[in-house]
XYZ file of C-alpha atoms in Angstrom:
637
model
C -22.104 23.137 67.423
C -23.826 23.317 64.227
C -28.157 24.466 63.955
C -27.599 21.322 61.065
C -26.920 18.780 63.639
C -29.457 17.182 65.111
C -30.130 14.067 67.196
C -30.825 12.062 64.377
C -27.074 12.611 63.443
C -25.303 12.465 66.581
C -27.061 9.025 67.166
C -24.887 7.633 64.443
C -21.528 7.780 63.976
C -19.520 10.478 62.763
C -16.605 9.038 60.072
C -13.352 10.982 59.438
C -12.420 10.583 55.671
C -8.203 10.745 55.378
C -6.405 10.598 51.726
C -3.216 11.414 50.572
C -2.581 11.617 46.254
C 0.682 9.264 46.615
C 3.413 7.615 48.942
C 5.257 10.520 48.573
C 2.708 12.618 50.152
C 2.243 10.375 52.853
C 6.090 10.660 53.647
C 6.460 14.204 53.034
C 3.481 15.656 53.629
C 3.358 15.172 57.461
C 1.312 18.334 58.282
C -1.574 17.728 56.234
C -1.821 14.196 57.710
C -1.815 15.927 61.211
C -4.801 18.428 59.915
C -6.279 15.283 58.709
C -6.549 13.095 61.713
C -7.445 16.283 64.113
C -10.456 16.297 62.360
C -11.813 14.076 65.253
C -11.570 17.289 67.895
C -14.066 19.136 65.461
C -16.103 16.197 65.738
C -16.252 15.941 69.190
C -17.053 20.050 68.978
C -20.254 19.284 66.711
C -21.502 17.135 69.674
C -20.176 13.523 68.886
C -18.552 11.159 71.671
C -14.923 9.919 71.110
C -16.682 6.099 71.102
C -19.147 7.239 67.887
C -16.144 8.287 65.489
C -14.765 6.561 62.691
C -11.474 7.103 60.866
C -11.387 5.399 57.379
C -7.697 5.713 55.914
C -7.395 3.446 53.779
C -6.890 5.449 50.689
C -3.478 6.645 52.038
C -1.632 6.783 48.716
C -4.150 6.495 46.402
C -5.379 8.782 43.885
C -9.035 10.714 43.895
C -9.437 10.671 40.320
C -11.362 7.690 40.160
C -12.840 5.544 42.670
C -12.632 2.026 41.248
C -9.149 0.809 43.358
C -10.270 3.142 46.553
C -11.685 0.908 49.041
C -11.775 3.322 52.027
C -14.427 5.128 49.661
C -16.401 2.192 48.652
C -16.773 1.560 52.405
C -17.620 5.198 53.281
C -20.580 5.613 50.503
C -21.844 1.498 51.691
C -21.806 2.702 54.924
C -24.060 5.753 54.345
C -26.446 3.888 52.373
C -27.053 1.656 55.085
C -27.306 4.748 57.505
C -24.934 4.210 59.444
C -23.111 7.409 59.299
C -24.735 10.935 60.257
C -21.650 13.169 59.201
C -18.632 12.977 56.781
C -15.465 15.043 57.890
C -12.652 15.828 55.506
C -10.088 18.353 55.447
C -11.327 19.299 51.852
C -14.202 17.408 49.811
C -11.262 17.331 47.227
C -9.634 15.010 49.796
C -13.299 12.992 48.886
C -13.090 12.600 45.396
C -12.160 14.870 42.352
C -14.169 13.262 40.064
C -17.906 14.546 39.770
C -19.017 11.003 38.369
C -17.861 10.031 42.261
C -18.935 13.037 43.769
C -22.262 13.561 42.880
C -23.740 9.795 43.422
C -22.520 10.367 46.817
C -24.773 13.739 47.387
C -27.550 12.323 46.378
C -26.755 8.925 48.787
C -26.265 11.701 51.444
C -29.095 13.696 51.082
C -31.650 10.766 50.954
C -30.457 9.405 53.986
C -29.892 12.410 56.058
C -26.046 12.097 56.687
C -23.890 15.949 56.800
C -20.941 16.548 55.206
C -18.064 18.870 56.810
C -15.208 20.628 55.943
C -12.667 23.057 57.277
C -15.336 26.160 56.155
C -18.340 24.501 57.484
C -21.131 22.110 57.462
C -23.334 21.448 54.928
C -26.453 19.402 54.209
C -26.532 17.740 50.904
C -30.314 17.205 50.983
C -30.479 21.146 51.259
C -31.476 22.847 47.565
C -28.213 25.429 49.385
C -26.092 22.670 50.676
C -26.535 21.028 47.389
C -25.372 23.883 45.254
C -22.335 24.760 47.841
C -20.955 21.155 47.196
C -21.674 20.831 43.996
C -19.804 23.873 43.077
C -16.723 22.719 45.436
C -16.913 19.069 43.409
C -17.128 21.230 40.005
C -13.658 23.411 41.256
C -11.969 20.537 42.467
C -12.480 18.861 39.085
C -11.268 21.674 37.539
C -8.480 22.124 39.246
C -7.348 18.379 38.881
C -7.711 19.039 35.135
C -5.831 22.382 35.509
C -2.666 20.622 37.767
C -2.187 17.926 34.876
C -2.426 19.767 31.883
C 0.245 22.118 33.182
C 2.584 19.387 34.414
C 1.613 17.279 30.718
C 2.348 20.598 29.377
C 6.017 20.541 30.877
C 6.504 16.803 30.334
C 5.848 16.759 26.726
C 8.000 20.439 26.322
C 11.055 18.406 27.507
C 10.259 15.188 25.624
C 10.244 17.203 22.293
C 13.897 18.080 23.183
C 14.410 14.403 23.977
C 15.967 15.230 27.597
C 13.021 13.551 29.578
C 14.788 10.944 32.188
C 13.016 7.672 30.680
C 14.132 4.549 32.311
C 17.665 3.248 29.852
C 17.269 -0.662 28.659
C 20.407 -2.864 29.551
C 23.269 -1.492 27.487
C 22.654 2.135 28.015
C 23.535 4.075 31.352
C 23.365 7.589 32.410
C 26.276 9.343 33.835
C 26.369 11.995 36.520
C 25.847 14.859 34.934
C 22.605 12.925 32.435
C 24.693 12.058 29.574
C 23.648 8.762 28.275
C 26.100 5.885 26.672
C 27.387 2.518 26.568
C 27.532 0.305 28.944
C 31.289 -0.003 30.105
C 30.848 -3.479 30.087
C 32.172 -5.161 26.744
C 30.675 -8.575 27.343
C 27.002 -6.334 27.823
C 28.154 -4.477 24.655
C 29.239 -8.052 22.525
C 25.743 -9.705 23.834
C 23.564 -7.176 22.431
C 25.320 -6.485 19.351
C 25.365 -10.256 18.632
C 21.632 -10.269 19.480
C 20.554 -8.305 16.317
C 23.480 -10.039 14.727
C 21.532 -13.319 14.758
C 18.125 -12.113 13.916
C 19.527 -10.934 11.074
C 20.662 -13.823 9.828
C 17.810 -16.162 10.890
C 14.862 -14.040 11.058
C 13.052 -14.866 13.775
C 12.921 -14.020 17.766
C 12.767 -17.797 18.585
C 15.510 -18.749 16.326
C 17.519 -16.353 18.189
C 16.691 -17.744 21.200
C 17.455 -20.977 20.810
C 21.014 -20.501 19.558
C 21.426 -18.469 22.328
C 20.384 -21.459 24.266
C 22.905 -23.770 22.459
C 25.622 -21.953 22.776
C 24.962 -21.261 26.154
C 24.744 -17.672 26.045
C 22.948 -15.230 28.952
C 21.147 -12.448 28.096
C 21.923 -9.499 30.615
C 18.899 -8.057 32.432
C 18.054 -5.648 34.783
C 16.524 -6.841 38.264
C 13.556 -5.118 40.209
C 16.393 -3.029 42.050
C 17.935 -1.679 38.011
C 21.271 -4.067 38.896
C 22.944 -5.999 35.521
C 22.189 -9.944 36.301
C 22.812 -12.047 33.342
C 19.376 -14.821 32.835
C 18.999 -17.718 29.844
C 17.571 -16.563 26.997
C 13.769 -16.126 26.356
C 11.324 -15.126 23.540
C 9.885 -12.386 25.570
C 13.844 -10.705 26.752
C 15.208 -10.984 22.488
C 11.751 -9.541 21.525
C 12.422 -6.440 23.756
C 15.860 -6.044 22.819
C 14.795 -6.220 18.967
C 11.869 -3.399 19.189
C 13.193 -1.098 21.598
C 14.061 2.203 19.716
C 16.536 2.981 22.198
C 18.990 0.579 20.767
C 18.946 2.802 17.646
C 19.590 5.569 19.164
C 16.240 6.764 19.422
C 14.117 8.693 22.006
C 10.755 7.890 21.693
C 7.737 9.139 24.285
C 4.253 7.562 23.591
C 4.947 4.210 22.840
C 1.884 2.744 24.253
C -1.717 3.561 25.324
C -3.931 2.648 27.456
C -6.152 0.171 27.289
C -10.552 0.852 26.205
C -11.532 -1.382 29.434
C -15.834 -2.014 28.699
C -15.839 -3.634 32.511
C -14.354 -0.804 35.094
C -13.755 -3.804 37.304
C -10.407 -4.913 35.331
C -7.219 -3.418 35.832
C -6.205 -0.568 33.142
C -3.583 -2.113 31.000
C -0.971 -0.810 28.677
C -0.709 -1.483 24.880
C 1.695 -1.338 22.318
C 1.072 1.684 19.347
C 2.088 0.801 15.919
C 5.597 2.384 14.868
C 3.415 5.436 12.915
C 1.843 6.549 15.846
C 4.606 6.882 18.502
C 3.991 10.200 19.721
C 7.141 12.112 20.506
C 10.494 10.045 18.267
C 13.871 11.667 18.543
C 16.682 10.196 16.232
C 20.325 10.491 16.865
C 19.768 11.212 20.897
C 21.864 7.964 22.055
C 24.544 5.409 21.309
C 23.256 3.632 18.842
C 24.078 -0.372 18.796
C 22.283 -0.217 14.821
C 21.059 2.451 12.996
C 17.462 3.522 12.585
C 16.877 1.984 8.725
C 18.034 -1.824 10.373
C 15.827 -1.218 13.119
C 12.865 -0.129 10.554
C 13.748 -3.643 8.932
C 13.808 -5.580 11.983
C 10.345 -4.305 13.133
C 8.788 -5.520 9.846
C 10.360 -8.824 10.075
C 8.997 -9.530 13.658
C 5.517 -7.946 12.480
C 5.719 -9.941 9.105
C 6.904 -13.320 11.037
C 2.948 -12.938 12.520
C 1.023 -15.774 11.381
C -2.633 -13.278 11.571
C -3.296 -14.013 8.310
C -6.636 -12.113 7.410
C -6.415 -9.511 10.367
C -2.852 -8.031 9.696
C -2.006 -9.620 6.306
C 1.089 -10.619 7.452
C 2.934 -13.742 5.852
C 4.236 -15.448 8.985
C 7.360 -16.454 9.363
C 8.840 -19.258 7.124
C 7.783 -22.937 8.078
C 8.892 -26.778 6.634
C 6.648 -27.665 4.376
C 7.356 -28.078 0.402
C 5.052 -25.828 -0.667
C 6.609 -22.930 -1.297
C 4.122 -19.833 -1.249
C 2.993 -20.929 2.087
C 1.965 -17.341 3.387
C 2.619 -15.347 0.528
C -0.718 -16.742 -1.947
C -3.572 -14.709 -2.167
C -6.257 -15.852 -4.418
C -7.076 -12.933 -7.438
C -11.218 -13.571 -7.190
C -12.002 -12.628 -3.782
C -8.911 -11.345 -2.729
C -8.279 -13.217 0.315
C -5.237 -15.139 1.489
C -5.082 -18.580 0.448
C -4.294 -21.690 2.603
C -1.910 -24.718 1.942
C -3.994 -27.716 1.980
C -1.667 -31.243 1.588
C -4.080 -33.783 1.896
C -4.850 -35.259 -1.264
C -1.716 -33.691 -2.748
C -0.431 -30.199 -2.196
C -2.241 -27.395 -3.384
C -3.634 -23.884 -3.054
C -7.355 -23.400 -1.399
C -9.377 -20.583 -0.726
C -11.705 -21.172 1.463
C -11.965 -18.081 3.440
C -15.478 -17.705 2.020
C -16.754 -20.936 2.687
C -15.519 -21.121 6.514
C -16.839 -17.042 7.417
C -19.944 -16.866 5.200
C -20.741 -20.053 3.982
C -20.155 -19.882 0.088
C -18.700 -22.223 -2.194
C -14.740 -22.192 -2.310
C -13.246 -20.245 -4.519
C -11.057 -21.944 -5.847
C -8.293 -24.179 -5.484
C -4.630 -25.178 -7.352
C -2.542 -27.872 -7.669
C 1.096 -26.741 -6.379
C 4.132 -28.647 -8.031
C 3.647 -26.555 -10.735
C 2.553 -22.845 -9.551
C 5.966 -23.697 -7.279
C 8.158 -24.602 -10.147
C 7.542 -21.748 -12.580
C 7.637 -18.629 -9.267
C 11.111 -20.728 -8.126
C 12.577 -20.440 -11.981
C 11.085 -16.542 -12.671
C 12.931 -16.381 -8.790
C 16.140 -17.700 -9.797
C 15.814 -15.882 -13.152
C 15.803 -12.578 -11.147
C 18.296 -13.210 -8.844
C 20.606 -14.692 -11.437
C 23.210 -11.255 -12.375
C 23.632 -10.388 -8.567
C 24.373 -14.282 -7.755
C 27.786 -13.477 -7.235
C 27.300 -10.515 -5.195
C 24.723 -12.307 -3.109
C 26.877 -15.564 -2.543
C 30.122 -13.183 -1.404
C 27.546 -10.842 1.023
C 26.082 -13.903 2.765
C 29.447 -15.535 3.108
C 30.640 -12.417 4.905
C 27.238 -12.320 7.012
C 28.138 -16.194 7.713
C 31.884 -14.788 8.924
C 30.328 -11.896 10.915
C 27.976 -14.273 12.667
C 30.669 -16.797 13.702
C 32.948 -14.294 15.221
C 30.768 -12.777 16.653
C 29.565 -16.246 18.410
C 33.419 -16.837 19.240
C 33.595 -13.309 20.887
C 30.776 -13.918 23.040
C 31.385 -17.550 24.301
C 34.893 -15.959 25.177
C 33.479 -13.176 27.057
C 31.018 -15.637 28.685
C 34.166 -17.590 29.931
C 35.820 -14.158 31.127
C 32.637 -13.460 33.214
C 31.765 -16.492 34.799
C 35.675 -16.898 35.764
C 35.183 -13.222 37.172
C 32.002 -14.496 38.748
C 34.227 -17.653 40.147
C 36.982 -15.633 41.528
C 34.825 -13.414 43.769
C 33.119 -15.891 45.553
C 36.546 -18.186 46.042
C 37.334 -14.271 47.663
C 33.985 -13.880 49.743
C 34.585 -17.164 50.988
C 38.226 -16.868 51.876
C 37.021 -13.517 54.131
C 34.492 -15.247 55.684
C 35.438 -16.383 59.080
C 34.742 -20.213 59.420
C 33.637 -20.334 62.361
C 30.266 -18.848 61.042
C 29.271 -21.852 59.523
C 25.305 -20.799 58.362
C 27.433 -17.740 56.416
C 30.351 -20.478 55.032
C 28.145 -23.252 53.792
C 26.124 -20.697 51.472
C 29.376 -18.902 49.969
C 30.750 -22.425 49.697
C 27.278 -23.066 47.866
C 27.801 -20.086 45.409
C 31.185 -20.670 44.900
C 30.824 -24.263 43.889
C 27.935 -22.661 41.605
C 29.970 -20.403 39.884
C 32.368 -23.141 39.312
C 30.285 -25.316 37.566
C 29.073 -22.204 35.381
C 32.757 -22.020 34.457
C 33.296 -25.471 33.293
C 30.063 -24.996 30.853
C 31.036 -21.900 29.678
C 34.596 -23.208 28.809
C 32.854 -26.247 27.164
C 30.728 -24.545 25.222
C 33.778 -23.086 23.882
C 36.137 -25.426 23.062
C 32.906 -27.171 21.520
C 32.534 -23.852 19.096
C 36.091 -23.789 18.695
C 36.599 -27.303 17.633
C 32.920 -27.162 15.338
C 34.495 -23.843 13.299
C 36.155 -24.856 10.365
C 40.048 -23.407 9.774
C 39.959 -19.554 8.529
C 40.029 -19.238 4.900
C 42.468 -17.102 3.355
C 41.861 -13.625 1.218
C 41.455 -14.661 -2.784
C 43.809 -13.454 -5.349
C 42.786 -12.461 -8.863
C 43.381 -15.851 -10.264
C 41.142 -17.559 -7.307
C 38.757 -15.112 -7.418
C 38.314 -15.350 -11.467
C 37.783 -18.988 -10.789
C 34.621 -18.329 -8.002
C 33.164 -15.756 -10.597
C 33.287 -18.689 -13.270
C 31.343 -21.157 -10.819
C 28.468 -18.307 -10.664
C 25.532 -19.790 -11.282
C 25.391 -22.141 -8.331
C 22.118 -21.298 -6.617
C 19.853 -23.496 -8.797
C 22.057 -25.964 -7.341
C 22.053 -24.600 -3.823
C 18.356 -24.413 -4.315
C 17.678 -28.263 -5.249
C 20.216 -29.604 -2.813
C 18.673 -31.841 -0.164
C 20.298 -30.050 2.696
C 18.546 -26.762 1.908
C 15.324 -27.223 3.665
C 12.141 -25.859 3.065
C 12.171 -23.486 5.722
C 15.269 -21.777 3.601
C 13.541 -21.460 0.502
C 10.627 -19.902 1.587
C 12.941 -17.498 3.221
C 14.900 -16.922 0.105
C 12.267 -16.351 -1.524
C 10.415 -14.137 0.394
C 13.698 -11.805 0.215
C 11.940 -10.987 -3.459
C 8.852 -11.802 -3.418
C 6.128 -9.885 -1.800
C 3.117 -12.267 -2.851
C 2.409 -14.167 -5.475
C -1.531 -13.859 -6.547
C -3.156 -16.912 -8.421
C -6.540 -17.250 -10.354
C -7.114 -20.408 -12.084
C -8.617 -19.912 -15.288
C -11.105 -22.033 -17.026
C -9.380 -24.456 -19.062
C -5.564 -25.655 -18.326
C -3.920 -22.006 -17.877
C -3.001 -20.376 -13.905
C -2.557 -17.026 -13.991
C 0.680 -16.368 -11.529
C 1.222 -12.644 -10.722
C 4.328 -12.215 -8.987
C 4.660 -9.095 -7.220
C 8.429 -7.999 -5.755
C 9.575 -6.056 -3.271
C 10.351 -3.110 -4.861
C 6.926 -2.849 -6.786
C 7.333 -4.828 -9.796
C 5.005 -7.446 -11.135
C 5.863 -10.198 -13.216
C 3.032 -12.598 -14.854
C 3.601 -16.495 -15.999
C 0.876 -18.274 -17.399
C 1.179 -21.968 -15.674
C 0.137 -24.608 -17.643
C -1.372 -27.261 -15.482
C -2.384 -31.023 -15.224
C -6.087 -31.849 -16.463
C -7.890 -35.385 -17.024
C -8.568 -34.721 -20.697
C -7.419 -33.601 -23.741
C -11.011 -31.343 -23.982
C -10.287 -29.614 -20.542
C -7.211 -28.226 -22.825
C -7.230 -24.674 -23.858
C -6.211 -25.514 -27.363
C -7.719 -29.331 -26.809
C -10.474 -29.201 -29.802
C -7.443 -28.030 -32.027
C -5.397 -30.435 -31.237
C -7.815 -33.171 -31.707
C -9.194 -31.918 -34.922
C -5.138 -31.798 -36.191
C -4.418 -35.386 -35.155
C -7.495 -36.816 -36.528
C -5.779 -34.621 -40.185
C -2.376 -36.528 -39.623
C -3.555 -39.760 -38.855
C -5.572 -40.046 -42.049
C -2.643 -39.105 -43.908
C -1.232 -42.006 -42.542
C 1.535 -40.447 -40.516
C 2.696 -42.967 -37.525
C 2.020 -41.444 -34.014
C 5.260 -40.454 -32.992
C 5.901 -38.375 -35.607
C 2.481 -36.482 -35.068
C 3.353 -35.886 -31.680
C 6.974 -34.063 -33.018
C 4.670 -32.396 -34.964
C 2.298 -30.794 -32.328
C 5.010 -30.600 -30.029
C 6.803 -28.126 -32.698
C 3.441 -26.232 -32.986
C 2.914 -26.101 -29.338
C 0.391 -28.364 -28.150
C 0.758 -30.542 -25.153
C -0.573 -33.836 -23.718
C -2.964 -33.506 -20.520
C -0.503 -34.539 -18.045
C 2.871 -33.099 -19.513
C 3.630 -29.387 -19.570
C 5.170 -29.321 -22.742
C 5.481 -31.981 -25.023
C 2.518 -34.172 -26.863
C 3.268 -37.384 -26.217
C 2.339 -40.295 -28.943
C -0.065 -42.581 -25.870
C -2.081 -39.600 -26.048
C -2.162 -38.833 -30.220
C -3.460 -43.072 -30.299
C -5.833 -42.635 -27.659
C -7.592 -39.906 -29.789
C -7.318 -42.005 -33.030
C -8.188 -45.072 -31.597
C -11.164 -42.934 -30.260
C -12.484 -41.760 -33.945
C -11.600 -45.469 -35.251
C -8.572 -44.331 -37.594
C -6.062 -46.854 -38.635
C -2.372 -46.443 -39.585
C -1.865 -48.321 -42.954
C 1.689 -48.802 -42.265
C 2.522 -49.395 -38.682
C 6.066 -49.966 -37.314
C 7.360 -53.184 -36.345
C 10.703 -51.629 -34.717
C 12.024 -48.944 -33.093
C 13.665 -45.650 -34.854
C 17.344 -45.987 -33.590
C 19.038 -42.454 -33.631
C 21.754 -41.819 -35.747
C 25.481 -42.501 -33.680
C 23.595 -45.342 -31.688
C 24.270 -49.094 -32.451
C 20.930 -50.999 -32.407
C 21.424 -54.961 -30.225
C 22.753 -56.801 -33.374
C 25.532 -54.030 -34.406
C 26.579 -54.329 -30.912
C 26.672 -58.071 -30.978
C 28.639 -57.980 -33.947
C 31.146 -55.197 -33.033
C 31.741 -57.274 -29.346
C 31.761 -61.073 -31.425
C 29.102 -61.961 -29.159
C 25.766 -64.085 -29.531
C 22.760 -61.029 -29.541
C 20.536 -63.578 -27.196
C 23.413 -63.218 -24.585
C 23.662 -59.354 -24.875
């Protein structure tokens, strides 16, 4: 019995306060439990009946660093402040909480409401200036030592993480042996999946591209169920995504891939969050089988990031959309420096309005496309022109590479589901058939993985009969014929089965961004900028209402208004301005004669002589040469 326990106490109950760190401890740990739970004798020794004590477990498992997801606490410190309970026992007040922002609130609860708090070396009163200092100091040490326990075991972790020989959990593809050594998968058709996986995002680009020829062909992904076993699942966004940005796969080791979470409310659940690439903590190269090296997997990561449509936050481009307008993504206006949206309403064309929708401004402004497009496609195919050749052969071979690679999967698909097939006919055959709630289920599955096989075998033959006949290796004499045809991509480009979607991307393969400022009179100022850091600029002549709106407009006029007095007819005075570079309103380069009589007409000049019939070039028969050369009447031709 205890001189600090007096009636007041013993009339209410006396609560027994149990915690163990983790579910190991509570399986391995049996002897501290058992110290634990006989802290009921030592109430009964400080004067408490058997009826008036409390045992609050419910923390079994559960971690004393913070108190948000411990419920058995919650209820201990509500039940205090209602005063219901006259004395806390616990093995150790680190058994309590290790965490002074949870330790002291609790004091002070205790001490204004007069409820004790015990341990193995005593009792103690918190509303005591003594008791208050003795548990405060324990609180203090057991914080301490919490901090102490993980930086040494952090300490340890991240020593062996350097060395990239911490036991992370493998992705499908990669297992560990016996002795720790990781490699491939022994299973080819695991092996063929995965390879084909960054196979196809190479060639298309994006995750859901992927996923749906996946889907088409009818091609599983393999996964890993909650128990770490291969099962094989369709294909989703979320499973190619992983596959794609897991270093792993490149033979990496990386520790400190994500972080946790900056949670304002303390009632939400900490959550995990990816790092960007440059801030990966701990990255080993060259520590597994690798599936693609680590400069591909540096290219694939910018594609997915780059395919993100968070224009303003990220300055991504997105990923390439239909649409004819061609810089969709990749136009950023040279005023303000924002990115500029596709607008086709009215007409395609270029707006920035990023200043108008966040701060209410005026738009910046905004261009006509048809002819930004036309002038960044040309300086494109201008660029790409000497390594045409090389290009075309490359993306043939890619094309090759692809489609084998599609045939060698849909045949290992076949090969597994027949596997799959085979065993159940064989689990069925064992079972005895008399058991007829065990039959009818294997019966089930086997009929299952019979259908599976008929799908996978049709998805085949469909593939097979789709793939056009192997073409043979060129000779010299074939292959100086393909190097003559070079030049085919402005072709390739205009064709109507290349869709928009595939010009953007072609583009973009070049082009980093294309920045556009409209100037004052008729002249866009296109900056190109390329991937490798190079900037080309095109002055883009565009469509205005009026010859004034012209940059050389008042020139022009003035030099018609010369002509026409000198009596030349209009056609020839717009070969003449043509030849000295002018231009009518609407045509991009060429003055065209409506437009050199609209501005005489305008100053009231007449042409003294005017034509009564057409100039006929030379080597062209005018309607009565050919009516005489075929003995014809002219009114019938």
């Amino acid at each position: 019995m205890s001189e600090l326990v007096q009636l007041t106490h013993l009339k209410r109950k006396a609560v027994v306060y149990i915690r163990q760190s983790t579910p190991h401890q509570v399986l391995s740990n049996q002897e501290s439990l058992r110290l634990q739970y006989a802290l009921r004798q030592r109430a009964r020794e400080l004067g408490w009946h058997e009826a008036d004590i409390d045992v609050i477990d419910a923390d079994l498992g559960l971690s004393a660093a913070s108190a948000a997801h411990r419920g058995g606490f919650k209820e201990l410190v509500g039940r205090v402040g209602l005063s219901e309970v006259g004395l806390i026992l616990s093995v150790d007040v680190t058994r309590i909480a290790r965490n002074c922002s949870d330790w002291y609130p609790l004091l002070d609860i205790c001490g204004l409401r007069g409820c004790l708090i015990a341990d193995r070396d005593g009792v103690y009163d918190p509303g005591s200036p003594n008791g208050r200092l003795l548990l405060g100091l324990k609180g203090t040490i057991s914080e301490l030592e919490l901090h102490t326990i993980r930086s040494r075991l952090t300490a340890g972790l991240i020593a062996k993480a350097t060395r990239g020989e911490l036991a992370v959990s493998l992705p499908v593809g990669l297992v560990r042996d016996e002795s720790g050594v990781v490699l491939k998968d022994p299973n080819i058709a695991v092996r063929d999946r995965l390879s084909l996986v960054f196979q196809l995002f190479l060639k298309v680009r994006t995750v859901a591209a992927v996923m749906r020829m996946l889907n088409d062909q009818g091609l599983d992904l393999p996964r890993r169920d909650r128990h770490g076993e291969l099962c094989w699942a369709r294909a989703t966004v979320s499973a190619v995504s992983m596959i794609l940005k897991n270093p792993a796969y490149a033979g990496a080791f990386v520790y400190g891939r994500t972080r946790m979470r900056d949670n304002i409310r303390t009632d939400r659940t900490p959550a995990k969050i990816a790092r960007p690439i440059d801030d990966w903590r701990i990255v080993v190269k060259d520590r597994y089988p690798a599936y693609i090296d680590w400069p591909t997997y540096e290219k694939i990561r910018n594609i997915v990031s780059d395919n993100r449509a968070e224009y303003m936050r990220t300055k991504t481009r997105g990923a390439p959309r239909d649409g004819e307008l061609l810089l969709h993504g990749i136009a950023w206006c040279a005023r303000c420096g924002h990115k500029m949206y596709v607008r086709y309403k009215g007409g395609g064309e270029y707006v920035c309005n990023h200043l108008r929708s966040h701060a209410g401004l005026p738009t910046c402004q905004h261009i006509r496309a048809a002819r930004v497009d036309a002038a960044v496609a040309d300086a494109f195919l201008t660029a790409l022109a000497p390594a045409e050749f090389d290009a075309l052969s490359r993306a043939r071979k890619a094309q090759s590479q692809v489609e084998l690679a599609l045939r060698t999967n849909a045949e290992r698909e076949v090969e597994r589901t027949r596997y799959a097939a085979a065993l159940a006919q064989r689990q069925f055959n064992r079972v005895d058939p008399d058991n007829r709630l065990v039959a009818a289920e294997l019966e089930r599955r086997w009929e299952t993985a019979l259908m599976e096989v008929r799908a996978a075998e049709a998805a085949l033959a469909e593939q097979t009969a789709a793939r056009p006949s192997p073409q043979r290796p060129m000779g010299k004499a074939l292959e100086s014929k393909v190097v003559a045809l070079a030049g085919r991509l402005p072709q390739i480009w205009v064709d109507p089965a290349t869709t928009d979607a595939h010009r953007k991307a072609l583009l973009r393969c070049l082009v980093e961004k294309v920045i556009l400022d409209r100037g004052a009179h008729d002249i866009t100022l296109a900056r190109i900028v390329w991937r490798g850091g190079a900037v080309t600029e095109l002055n883009v002549k565009m469509r205005v209402n009026s010859v004034a709106k012209l940059s050389r407009g008042q020139e022009m006029h003035d030099r018609v208004l010369e002509l026409a007095r000198a009596g030349i007819p209009d056609d020839k005075i717009a070969n003449i301005l043509t030849s000295e570079g002018h231009r009518s309103p609407n045509s991009a380069d060429t003055v065209l004669p409506i437009t050199v009589q609209r501005i005489r007409f305008a100053a009231g000049i007449k042409v003294a002589v005017q034509r009564t019939k057409w100039r006929h070039a030379p080597g062209i028969l005018s309607a009565n040469e050919v009516a005489t050369t075929l003995g014809i009447p002219v009114n019938w031709l």
